[in-house]
């Protein structure tokens, strides 16, 4: 549908132009008639009235023989004047239209987007779609905890469909980053595909948002039950947070400091999210007591988002502790298995697609890596996950198929890297850009395909890129942060929308059109 701005202004502008043209034509016609009329009169055969005798007759005598000079010049001057005036009016109008500051003629055909415009749109679409998927996943977890599975299956199906569309968009963008396709027109179509896939992901979630609100009934009789679920999960996480803090202290004594780097600050961030959730749950209860369902639902959604992210952070600490223990158990057997594969590679060197020099260099490198790892295990605490990563990588460079314990170690390392990147992006998504998210999606695809090497590499890149984004973004400090504990972390984590300076607009299940439906004006 064409907007009123585009419909109205061109017609008014056209009317002005028609008036100017009409003036010009009218002046030209008048001039031509003035030129032709005396000639027509001179050639006519009708008798000319006799002039009176005397001085007047003598003065009129010269005109009886033909047309005077004045009869020819005056019409010509009038015609030229009309044309000049019309041209001057047109030039003045054109110059005024070029320099005006108020809206003028709006072209019905917008300028064609440039490749840079498409890239900006694609990047923004990827971030928005990923945020919508993550927020919807968090809220759906509370809904599934309260309602039976048949009641929530439609929402879960929409979420899975949105995840599929987003994954496809990330795959297209990743190939685009790698220069595929090379043709300019095909690259433009690839960007259009990214934007379209992201839009479809959002549409899937938008279509179910109203139905989910109806099921939850947060502004009516369903509020008390939803508050009970959120408060129950909050109490559970409060206890797990204390345990996680003690667990980190024990891990610090058992392993090298680098082993705990992936979860540095996680317990403190979890506490911050729980402080924010405490205030929001209290606000929700008070609003419920005043029968202000809309305000209660808004505060409840903010509390749910904070509780969900606190759970991600504490689960990250618990996951790392389990992976470190498993890695420490696997490390001796992995070293033995790697040495066996090195021996087999030496015996079968003639059948490998490497020159003797290349094979010798890689075998020497692998021997060095294994020796260094064994030396690190002797004096004291080490980082078993990093040790496994180095050992499995050294074996991989031999271009030999890994099996047994070495393959199991590679899978453990890759899964840990993917999970660590996922957790970090989830709780910092207010600052993380599209590149890190696309790398994470690539890591998930490669892990599902069984390529642990590529999965681990992509996951580590995603983590590094996301950490860089957070450092570049800085810590948001809205004016309301002094009065609302935990607000800064909630904005950084995407619990609240980034432009919600007052901290009253939580993100909800849905796509771009519905995720901020509980927004209030500052």
Coordinates of C-alpha atoms in Angstrom, one line a residue:
X1 CA 0.0 0.0 0.0
X2 CA 1.4 3.4 -0.9
X3 CA 1.7 5.9 1.9
X4 CA -0.2 9.2 1.9
X5 CA 3.0 11.1 1.7
X6 CA 4.0 9.4 -1.5
X7 CA 0.5 9.6 -2.9
X8 CA -0.2 13.2 -2.2
X9 CA 2.9 15.2 -2.9
X10 CA 3.6 14.1 -6.5
X11 CA 0.1 15.2 -7.6
X12 CA 0.4 18.6 -6.0
X13 CA 3.8 19.1 -7.5
X14 CA 2.5 18.0 -10.9
X15 CA -0.4 20.5 -10.6
X16 CA 2.1 23.4 -10.1
X17 CA 4.1 22.3 -13.2
X18 CA 1.0 22.1 -15.3
X19 CA 0.1 25.7 -14.3
X20 CA 3.6 26.9 -15.3
X21 CA 3.4 25.1 -18.7
X22 CA -0.1 26.5 -19.3
X23 CA 1.1 30.0 -18.7
X24 CA 3.9 29.5 -21.2
X25 CA 1.7 28.0 -23.9
X26 CA -0.9 30.8 -23.4
X27 CA 1.7 33.5 -23.8
X28 CA 3.1 31.8 -26.9
X29 CA -0.3 31.5 -28.5
X30 CA -1.2 35.1 -27.8
X31 CA 2.1 36.2 -29.4
X32 CA 1.5 34.2 -32.5
X33 CA -2.1 35.5 -32.9
X34 CA -0.8 39.0 -32.5
X35 CA 1.7 38.4 -35.3
X36 CA -0.8 36.7 -37.7
X37 CA -3.8 39.1 -37.2
X38 CA -2.3 42.2 -38.9
X39 CA -1.3 40.1 -41.9
X40 CA -4.7 38.6 -42.2
X41 CA -6.2 42.1 -42.0
X42 CA -3.9 43.5 -44.7
X43 CA -4.8 40.8 -47.2
X44 CA -8.5 41.1 -46.8
X45 CA -10.6 42.5 -49.7
X46 CA -13.2 44.3 -47.5
X47 CA -13.3 48.1 -48.1
X48 CA -11.4 50.2 -45.6
X49 CA -13.4 53.1 -44.1
X50 CA -12.3 56.5 -45.5
X51 CA -10.5 58.6 -43.1
X52 CA -11.6 62.1 -42.4
X53 CA -10.0 64.9 -44.4
X54 CA -7.4 67.0 -43.0
X55 CA -4.5 66.3 -40.7
X56 CA -5.9 63.0 -39.5
X57 CA -6.3 61.7 -43.0
X58 CA -2.8 62.6 -43.9
X59 CA -1.5 60.9 -40.8
X60 CA -3.4 57.7 -41.6
X61 CA -2.3 57.5 -45.2
X62 CA 1.0 55.6 -44.7
X63 CA -0.9 52.7 -42.9
X64 CA -3.1 52.0 -45.9
X65 CA -0.2 50.5 -47.8
X66 CA 0.8 47.6 -45.3
X67 CA 1.5 46.6 -41.7
X68 CA 3.5 48.9 -39.5
X69 CA 6.7 47.8 -37.6
X70 CA 5.0 48.2 -34.2
X71 CA 2.4 45.7 -35.2
X72 CA 5.1 43.1 -35.7
X73 CA 7.5 43.9 -32.8
X74 CA 5.0 44.2 -29.9
X75 CA 3.5 40.7 -30.2
X76 CA 7.0 39.2 -30.5
X77 CA 8.1 41.0 -27.4
X78 CA 5.0 39.8 -25.5
X79 CA 5.6 36.2 -26.5
X80 CA 9.3 36.3 -25.5
X81 CA 8.4 37.9 -22.2
X82 CA 5.9 35.1 -21.5
X83 CA 8.4 32.4 -22.2
X84 CA 11.1 34.1 -20.1
X85 CA 8.7 34.5 -17.2
X86 CA 7.7 30.9 -17.4
X87 CA 11.3 29.7 -17.5
X88 CA 12.2 32.0 -14.6
X89 CA 9.4 30.5 -12.5
X90 CA 10.5 27.0 -13.3
X91 CA 14.1 27.7 -12.4
X92 CA 13.2 29.4 -9.2
X93 CA 11.0 26.4 -8.2
X94 CA 13.7 23.9 -9.0
X95 CA 16.3 25.8 -7.0
X96 CA 14.0 26.1 -4.0
X97 CA 13.2 22.4 -4.1
X98 CA 16.9 21.6 -4.0
X99 CA 17.7 23.8 -1.0
X100 CA 14.5 23.4 1.1
X101 CA 14.7 21.8 4.6
X102 CA 11.0 20.9 4.7
X103 CA 9.8 17.7 3.0
X104 CA 9.3 18.2 -0.7
X105 CA 8.6 15.8 -3.5
X106 CA 9.1 12.2 -2.3
X107 CA 10.0 9.7 -5.0
X108 CA 7.8 6.7 -5.2
X109 CA 10.8 4.6 -6.2
X110 CA 13.4 4.4 -3.3
X111 CA 17.1 4.3 -4.2
X112 CA 18.5 0.8 -4.8
X113 CA 20.3 -0.6 -1.7
X114 CA 24.0 -1.0 -2.0
X115 CA 25.9 -4.2 -1.0
X116 CA 27.0 -2.4 2.2
X117 CA 23.3 -1.7 3.0
X118 CA 22.5 -5.4 2.6
X119 CA 25.4 -6.4 4.8
X120 CA 24.3 -4.1 7.6
X121 CA 20.8 -5.4 7.3
X122 CA 22.0 -9.0 7.4
X123 CA 24.2 -8.4 10.5
X124 CA 21.4 -6.7 12.3
X125 CA 18.9 -9.5 11.3
X126 CA 21.2 -12.2 12.6
X127 CA 21.6 -10.5 16.0
X128 CA 17.9 -9.8 16.4
X129 CA 16.9 -13.4 15.4
X130 CA 19.4 -14.9 17.7
X131 CA 18.2 -12.8 20.6
X132 CA 14.6 -13.7 19.9
X133 CA 15.5 -17.4 19.9
X134 CA 17.4 -17.3 23.1
X135 CA 14.8 -15.2 25.0
X136 CA 12.0 -17.5 23.8
X137 CA 14.0 -20.6 24.9
X138 CA 14.4 -19.1 28.4
X139 CA 10.7 -18.2 28.9
X140 CA 9.6 -21.5 27.4
X141 CA 11.6 -23.4 30.1
X142 CA 9.4 -21.8 32.8
X143 CA 6.2 -22.6 30.8
X144 CA 7.2 -26.2 30.4
X145 CA 8.0 -26.6 34.1
X146 CA 4.4 -25.6 34.9
X147 CA 2.3 -27.0 32.1
X148 CA 2.1 -30.6 30.7
X149 CA 4.0 -31.3 27.5
X150 CA 1.0 -31.5 25.2
X151 CA 0.0 -27.9 26.1
X152 CA 3.5 -26.5 25.3
X153 CA 4.4 -28.7 22.2
X154 CA 3.2 -26.0 19.8
X155 CA 5.5 -23.4 21.3
X156 CA 8.5 -25.8 21.3
X157 CA 7.8 -26.7 17.7
X158 CA 7.8 -23.0 16.7
X159 CA 11.1 -22.6 18.6
X160 CA 12.7 -25.5 16.9
X161 CA 11.6 -24.2 13.5
X162 CA 13.0 -20.8 14.4
X163 CA 16.3 -22.4 15.4
X164 CA 16.5 -24.2 12.1
X165 CA 15.9 -21.0 10.1
X166 CA 18.5 -19.2 12.2
X167 CA 21.0 -22.0 11.7
X168 CA 20.5 -21.9 7.9
X169 CA 21.0 -18.1 8.0
X170 CA 24.2 -18.4 9.9
X171 CA 25.5 -21.0 7.4
X172 CA 24.7 -18.8 4.5
X173 CA 26.5 -15.8 6.2
X174 CA 29.5 -18.0 7.0
X175 CA 29.9 -19.0 3.4
X176 CA 29.5 -15.3 2.4
X177 CA 32.3 -14.4 4.8
X178 CA 34.5 -17.0 3.1
X179 CA 33.8 -15.5 -0.3
X180 CA 31.2 -18.0 -1.5
X181 CA 29.6 -17.3 -3.9
X182 CA 32.0 -15.1 -5.8
X183 CA 29.6 -13.5 -8.3
X184 CA 28.3 -10.1 -7.2
X185 CA 24.7 -10.8 -8.0
X186 CA 24.8 -14.2 -6.2
X187 CA 26.4 -12.6 -3.2
X188 CA 23.6 -10.1 -3.1
X189 CA 21.1 -12.9 -3.2
X190 CA 22.9 -14.7 -0.4
X191 CA 22.4 -11.6 1.8
X192 CA 18.8 -11.5 0.9
X193 CA 18.6 -15.2 1.9
X194 CA 20.1 -14.4 5.3
X195 CA 17.7 -11.6 5.9
X196 CA 14.7 -13.7 4.7
X197 CA 15.7 -16.7 6.9
X198 CA 16.0 -14.4 10.0
X199 CA 12.7 -12.8 9.2
X200 CA 11.0 -16.3 9.0
X201 CA 12.5 -17.3 12.3
X202 CA 11.0 -14.2 13.9
X203 CA 7.7 -14.8 12.2
X204 CA 7.5 -18.3 13.6
X205 CA 7.9 -17.0 17.1
X206 CA 5.6 -14.0 16.6
X207 CA 2.8 -16.3 15.5
X208 CA 2.8 -18.2 18.8
X209 CA 3.4 -15.3 21.3
X210 CA -0.3 -14.4 21.8
X211 CA -1.2 -18.1 22.4
X212 CA 1.6 -18.5 24.9
X213 CA 0.4 -15.4 26.8
X214 CA -3.1 -16.9 26.8
X215 CA -1.9 -20.2 28.3
X216 CA 0.2 -18.5 31.0
X217 CA -2.4 -15.9 31.9
X218 CA 0.1 -13.8 33.7
X219 CA -2.2 -10.8 33.9
X220 CA -5.0 -12.9 35.4
X221 CA -5.4 -16.2 37.3
X222 CA -2.1 -17.7 36.1
X223 CA 0.1 -15.2 37.8
X224 CA 0.3 -17.0 41.2
X225 CA 1.3 -20.3 39.6
X226 CA 4.0 -18.6 37.5
X227 CA 5.3 -16.8 40.6
X228 CA 5.6 -20.1 42.5
X229 CA 7.6 -21.7 39.6
X230 CA 10.0 -18.7 39.4
X231 CA 10.5 -18.4 43.2
X232 CA 11.1 -22.2 43.4
X233 CA 13.8 -22.1 40.8
X234 CA 15.3 -19.0 42.5
X235 CA 15.6 -20.8 45.8
X236 CA 17.2 -23.7 44.2
X237 CA 19.8 -21.5 42.4
X238 CA 20.5 -19.6 45.6
X239 CA 21.7 -22.9 47.2
X240 CA 23.6 -24.0 44.1
X241 CA 25.4 -20.6 43.9
X242 CA 26.9 -21.1 47.4
X243 CA 27.9 -24.7 46.4
X244 CA 29.5 -23.4 43.2
X245 CA 31.5 -20.9 45.1
X246 CA 33.0 -23.6 47.3
X247 CA 33.5 -25.8 44.3
X248 CA 35.6 -23.1 42.5
X249 CA 37.8 -22.8 45.6
X250 CA 38.4 -26.6 45.6
X251 CA 39.1 -26.6 41.9
X252 CA 41.6 -23.8 42.3
X253 CA 43.7 -26.1 44.7
X254 CA 43.5 -29.1 42.4
X255 CA 44.2 -27.6 38.9
X256 CA 46.3 -24.9 37.3
X257 CA 44.7 -21.3 37.4
X258 CA 44.3 -21.4 33.6
X259 CA 41.9 -24.4 34.0
X260 CA 39.3 -22.0 35.6
X261 CA 39.6 -19.2 33.1
X262 CA 36.5 -20.2 31.2
X263 CA 34.3 -19.5 34.2
X264 CA 36.1 -16.5 35.8
X265 CA 33.5 -14.2 37.4
X266 CA 30.6 -16.6 36.8
X267 CA 29.6 -16.9 40.4
X268 CA 29.7 -13.2 40.9
X269 CA 27.6 -12.6 37.8
X270 CA 25.1 -15.2 39.0
X271 CA 24.8 -13.5 42.4
X272 CA 24.2 -10.2 40.5
X273 CA 21.4 -11.7 38.4
X274 CA 19.8 -13.2 41.6
X275 CA 19.9 -9.8 43.3
X276 CA 18.1 -8.4 40.4
X277 CA 15.6 -11.3 40.4
X278 CA 14.9 -10.8 44.1
X279 CA 13.9 -7.2 43.6
X280 CA 11.7 -8.1 40.6
X281 CA 10.0 -11.0 42.3
X282 CA 9.1 -8.7 45.2
X283 CA 7.8 -6.1 42.9
X284 CA 5.7 -8.7 41.1
X285 CA 4.2 -10.0 44.4
X286 CA 3.3 -6.5 45.5
X287 CA 1.7 -5.7 42.2
X288 CA -0.3 -8.9 42.4
X289 CA -1.5 -7.9 45.8
X290 CA -2.8 -4.6 44.3
X291 CA -4.4 -6.6 41.4
X292 CA -2.1 -4.8 39.0
X293 CA -1.7 -7.8 36.7
X294 CA 0.1 -5.9 33.9
X295 CA 2.8 -4.6 36.2
X296 CA 3.1 -7.9 38.0
X297 CA 3.6 -9.8 34.7
X298 CA 6.2 -7.3 33.6
X299 CA 8.3 -7.7 36.7
X300 CA 7.9 -11.5 36.7
X301 CA 9.2 -11.7 33.1
X302 CA 12.3 -9.7 34.1
X303 CA 12.8 -12.0 37.2
X304 CA 12.5 -15.1 35.0
X305 CA 15.1 -13.9 32.6
X306 CA 17.5 -13.1 35.4
X307 CA 16.9 -16.5 37.1
X308 CA 17.4 -18.3 33.8
X309 CA 20.8 -16.6 33.2
X310 CA 21.9 -17.3 36.8
X311 CA 21.2 -20.9 36.1
X312 CA 23.3 -20.8 32.9
X313 CA 26.2 -19.3 34.9
X314 CA 26.1 -21.8 37.7
X315 CA 25.6 -24.7 35.3
X316 CA 28.8 -23.5 33.6
X317 CA 30.8 -23.8 36.7
X318 CA 29.4 -27.3 37.5
X319 CA 30.0 -28.4 33.9
X320 CA 33.6 -27.3 33.9
X321 CA 34.2 -29.1 37.2
X322 CA 32.8 -32.4 35.7
X323 CA 34.9 -31.9 32.5
X324 CA 38.1 -31.3 34.4
X325 CA 37.6 -34.4 36.4
X326 CA 36.9 -36.5 33.3
X327 CA 39.9 -34.9 31.5
X328 CA 42.2 -35.7 34.4
X329 CA 41.0 -39.3 34.3
X330 CA 41.5 -39.6 30.5
X331 CA 44.8 -37.9 30.3
X332 CA 47.2 -40.8 31.1
X333 CA 45.3 -43.2 28.9
X334 CA 45.2 -40.6 26.1
X335 CA 49.0 -40.1 26.3
X336 CA 49.4 -43.9 26.0
X337 CA 47.0 -44.1 23.1
X338 CA 48.7 -41.2 21.3
X339 CA 52.1 -42.8 21.6
X340 CA 50.7 -46.0 20.1
X341 CA 49.3 -44.0 17.2
X342 CA 52.7 -42.3 16.7
X343 CA 54.4 -45.7 16.5
X344 CA 51.8 -46.9 14.0
X345 CA 52.4 -43.8 11.9
X346 CA 56.1 -44.4 11.8
X347 CA 55.6 -48.0 10.7
X348 CA 53.0 -47.1 8.0
X349 CA 54.8 -43.9 6.9
X350 CA 55.3 -45.1 3.3
X351 CA 51.5 -45.4 2.8
X352 CA 50.7 -41.9 4.1
X353 CA 50.0 -38.9 1.8
X354 CA 53.0 -37.1 3.3
X355 CA 56.5 -36.8 2.2
X356 CA 59.1 -38.4 4.4
X357 CA 60.3 -34.9 5.5
X358 CA 56.8 -33.8 6.4
X359 CA 56.0 -37.0 8.3
X360 CA 59.3 -36.8 10.2
X361 CA 58.6 -33.1 11.2
X362 CA 55.1 -33.9 12.4
X363 CA 56.2 -36.9 14.3
X364 CA 58.9 -34.9 16.0
X365 CA 56.4 -32.2 16.9
X366 CA 54.0 -34.8 18.4
X367 CA 56.7 -36.4 20.4
X368 CA 57.6 -33.0 21.8
X369 CA 54.0 -32.2 22.7
X370 CA 53.6 -35.5 24.5
X371 CA 56.8 -35.1 26.4
X372 CA 55.9 -31.5 27.6
X373 CA 52.5 -32.7 28.8
X374 CA 54.0 -35.6 30.7
X375 CA 56.5 -33.1 32.4
X376 CA 53.6 -30.8 33.4
X377 CA 51.8 -33.7 35.1
X378 CA 54.8 -34.5 37.4
X379 CA 55.4 -31.3 39.5
X380 CA 51.8 -30.5 40.5
X381 CA 48.4 -29.1 39.3
X382 CA 47.9 -28.8 35.5
X383 CA 45.1 -28.0 33.1
X384 CA 43.9 -31.4 31.9
X385 CA 41.5 -30.1 29.3
X386 CA 44.2 -28.0 27.7
X387 CA 46.6 -30.9 27.9
X388 CA 44.1 -33.1 26.1
X389 CA 43.5 -30.5 23.5
X390 CA 47.3 -30.3 22.7
X391 CA 47.7 -34.1 22.6
X392 CA 44.7 -34.7 20.3
X393 CA 45.7 -31.8 18.0
X394 CA 49.3 -33.2 17.7
X395 CA 47.9 -36.6 16.7
X396 CA 45.4 -35.0 14.2
X397 CA 48.3 -33.4 12.3
X398 CA 49.5 -36.8 11.3
X399 CA 46.4 -37.1 9.1
X400 CA 45.6 -40.5 10.8
X401 CA 42.2 -41.5 11.9
X402 CA 41.9 -41.3 15.7
X403 CA 40.2 -44.1 17.6
X404 CA 39.6 -45.3 21.1
X405 CA 40.6 -43.1 24.0
X406 CA 42.2 -40.4 21.8
X407 CA 38.9 -39.9 19.9
X408 CA 37.0 -39.8 23.2
X409 CA 39.4 -37.1 24.5
X410 CA 38.9 -35.0 21.4
X411 CA 35.1 -35.2 21.8
X412 CA 35.3 -34.1 25.4
X413 CA 37.4 -31.1 24.5
X414 CA 35.2 -30.1 21.6
X415 CA 32.0 -30.4 23.7
X416 CA 33.5 -28.3 26.4
X417 CA 34.6 -25.6 24.0
X418 CA 31.2 -25.4 22.4
X419 CA 29.3 -25.3 25.7
X420 CA 31.7 -22.6 27.1
X421 CA 31.1 -20.4 24.1
X422 CA 27.3 -20.9 24.3
X423 CA 27.2 -20.0 27.9
X424 CA 29.3 -16.8 27.5
X425 CA 27.3 -15.5 24.6
X426 CA 24.0 -16.3 26.3
X427 CA 24.7 -14.2 29.3
X428 CA 26.4 -11.4 27.4
X429 CA 24.2 -11.2 24.3
X430 CA 23.5 -7.5 24.8
X431 CA 27.0 -6.8 23.7
X432 CA 27.9 -9.7 21.3
X433 CA 27.8 -9.1 17.6
X434 CA 26.9 -11.4 14.7
X435 CA 30.4 -12.8 13.9
X436 CA 30.8 -14.6 17.2
X437 CA 27.2 -15.9 17.0
X438 CA 27.8 -17.3 13.5
X439 CA 31.0 -19.0 14.6
X440 CA 29.1 -20.6 17.5
X441 CA 26.5 -21.9 15.1
X442 CA 29.2 -23.3 12.9
X443 CA 30.7 -25.1 15.9
X444 CA 27.4 -26.6 16.7
X445 CA 27.0 -27.9 13.2
X446 CA 30.5 -29.4 13.0
X447 CA 30.0 -31.1 16.4
X448 CA 26.7 -32.6 15.2
X449 CA 28.5 -33.8 12.1
X450 CA 31.2 -35.5 14.2
X451 CA 34.1 -33.2 13.2
X452 CA 35.5 -32.5 16.7
X453 CA 38.6 -30.6 15.3
X454 CA 36.6 -28.0 13.4
X455 CA 34.0 -27.8 16.1
X456 CA 36.6 -27.0 18.7
X457 CA 38.3 -24.4 16.5
X458 CA 35.1 -22.6 15.7
X459 CA 34.0 -22.6 19.3
X460 CA 37.3 -21.1 20.5
X461 CA 37.0 -18.5 17.9
X462 CA 33.4 -17.7 19.0
X463 CA 34.5 -17.3 22.6
X464 CA 37.4 -15.0 21.7
X465 CA 35.3 -12.9 19.4
X466 CA 32.5 -12.6 22.0
X467 CA 34.9 -11.6 24.7
X468 CA 36.3 -9.0 22.4
X469 CA 32.8 -7.6 21.7
X470 CA 32.1 -7.3 25.4
X471 CA 35.4 -5.5 26.1
X472 CA 34.6 -3.1 23.2
X473 CA 31.0 -2.6 24.3
X474 CA 32.0 -1.8 27.9
X475 CA 29.6 -2.0 30.8
X476 CA 26.3 -0.2 30.4
X477 CA 25.6 2.2 33.2
X478 CA 22.1 3.7 32.9
X479 CA 21.0 6.4 35.3
X480 CA 18.6 4.0 37.0
X481 CA 21.4 1.5 37.8
X482 CA 22.0 3.3 41.1
X483 CA 18.5 2.6 42.3
X484 CA 18.1 -0.9 40.8
X485 CA 20.7 -3.5 41.9
X486 CA 21.6 -5.8 39.1
X487 CA 20.2 -3.6 36.3
X488 CA 23.6 -3.3 34.6
X489 CA 24.0 -7.0 34.3
X490 CA 20.4 -7.5 33.2
X491 CA 21.0 -5.1 30.3
X492 CA 24.4 -6.7 29.4
X493 CA 22.7 -10.1 29.4
X494 CA 19.7 -9.0 27.3
X495 CA 17.3 -9.7 30.1
X496 CA 16.0 -6.2 29.5
X497 CA 16.0 -4.6 26.1
X498 CA 19.0 -2.4 25.4
X499 CA 17.0 0.8 25.0
X500 CA 15.1 0.2 28.2
X501 CA 16.9 2.8 30.4
X502 CA 14.4 2.5 33.2
X503 CA 14.7 -1.2 33.4
X504 CA 10.9 -1.8 32.9
X505 CA 10.9 -3.6 29.5
X506 CA 11.8 -7.3 29.7
X507 CA 12.2 -9.4 26.6
X508 CA 9.6 -12.2 26.1
X509 CA 8.9 -15.2 24.0
X510 CA 8.4 -14.0 20.4
X511 CA 9.9 -12.5 17.4
X512 CA 10.8 -8.9 16.5
X513 CA 7.1 -7.8 16.5
X514 CA 6.2 -9.3 19.9
X515 CA 9.2 -9.7 22.1
X516 CA 8.9 -6.3 23.7
X517 CA 5.1 -6.4 24.1
X518 CA 5.4 -5.8 27.8
X519 CA 7.2 -2.5 27.2
X520 CA 6.3 0.6 29.2
X521 CA 7.3 4.2 28.5
X522 CA 10.2 5.6 30.7

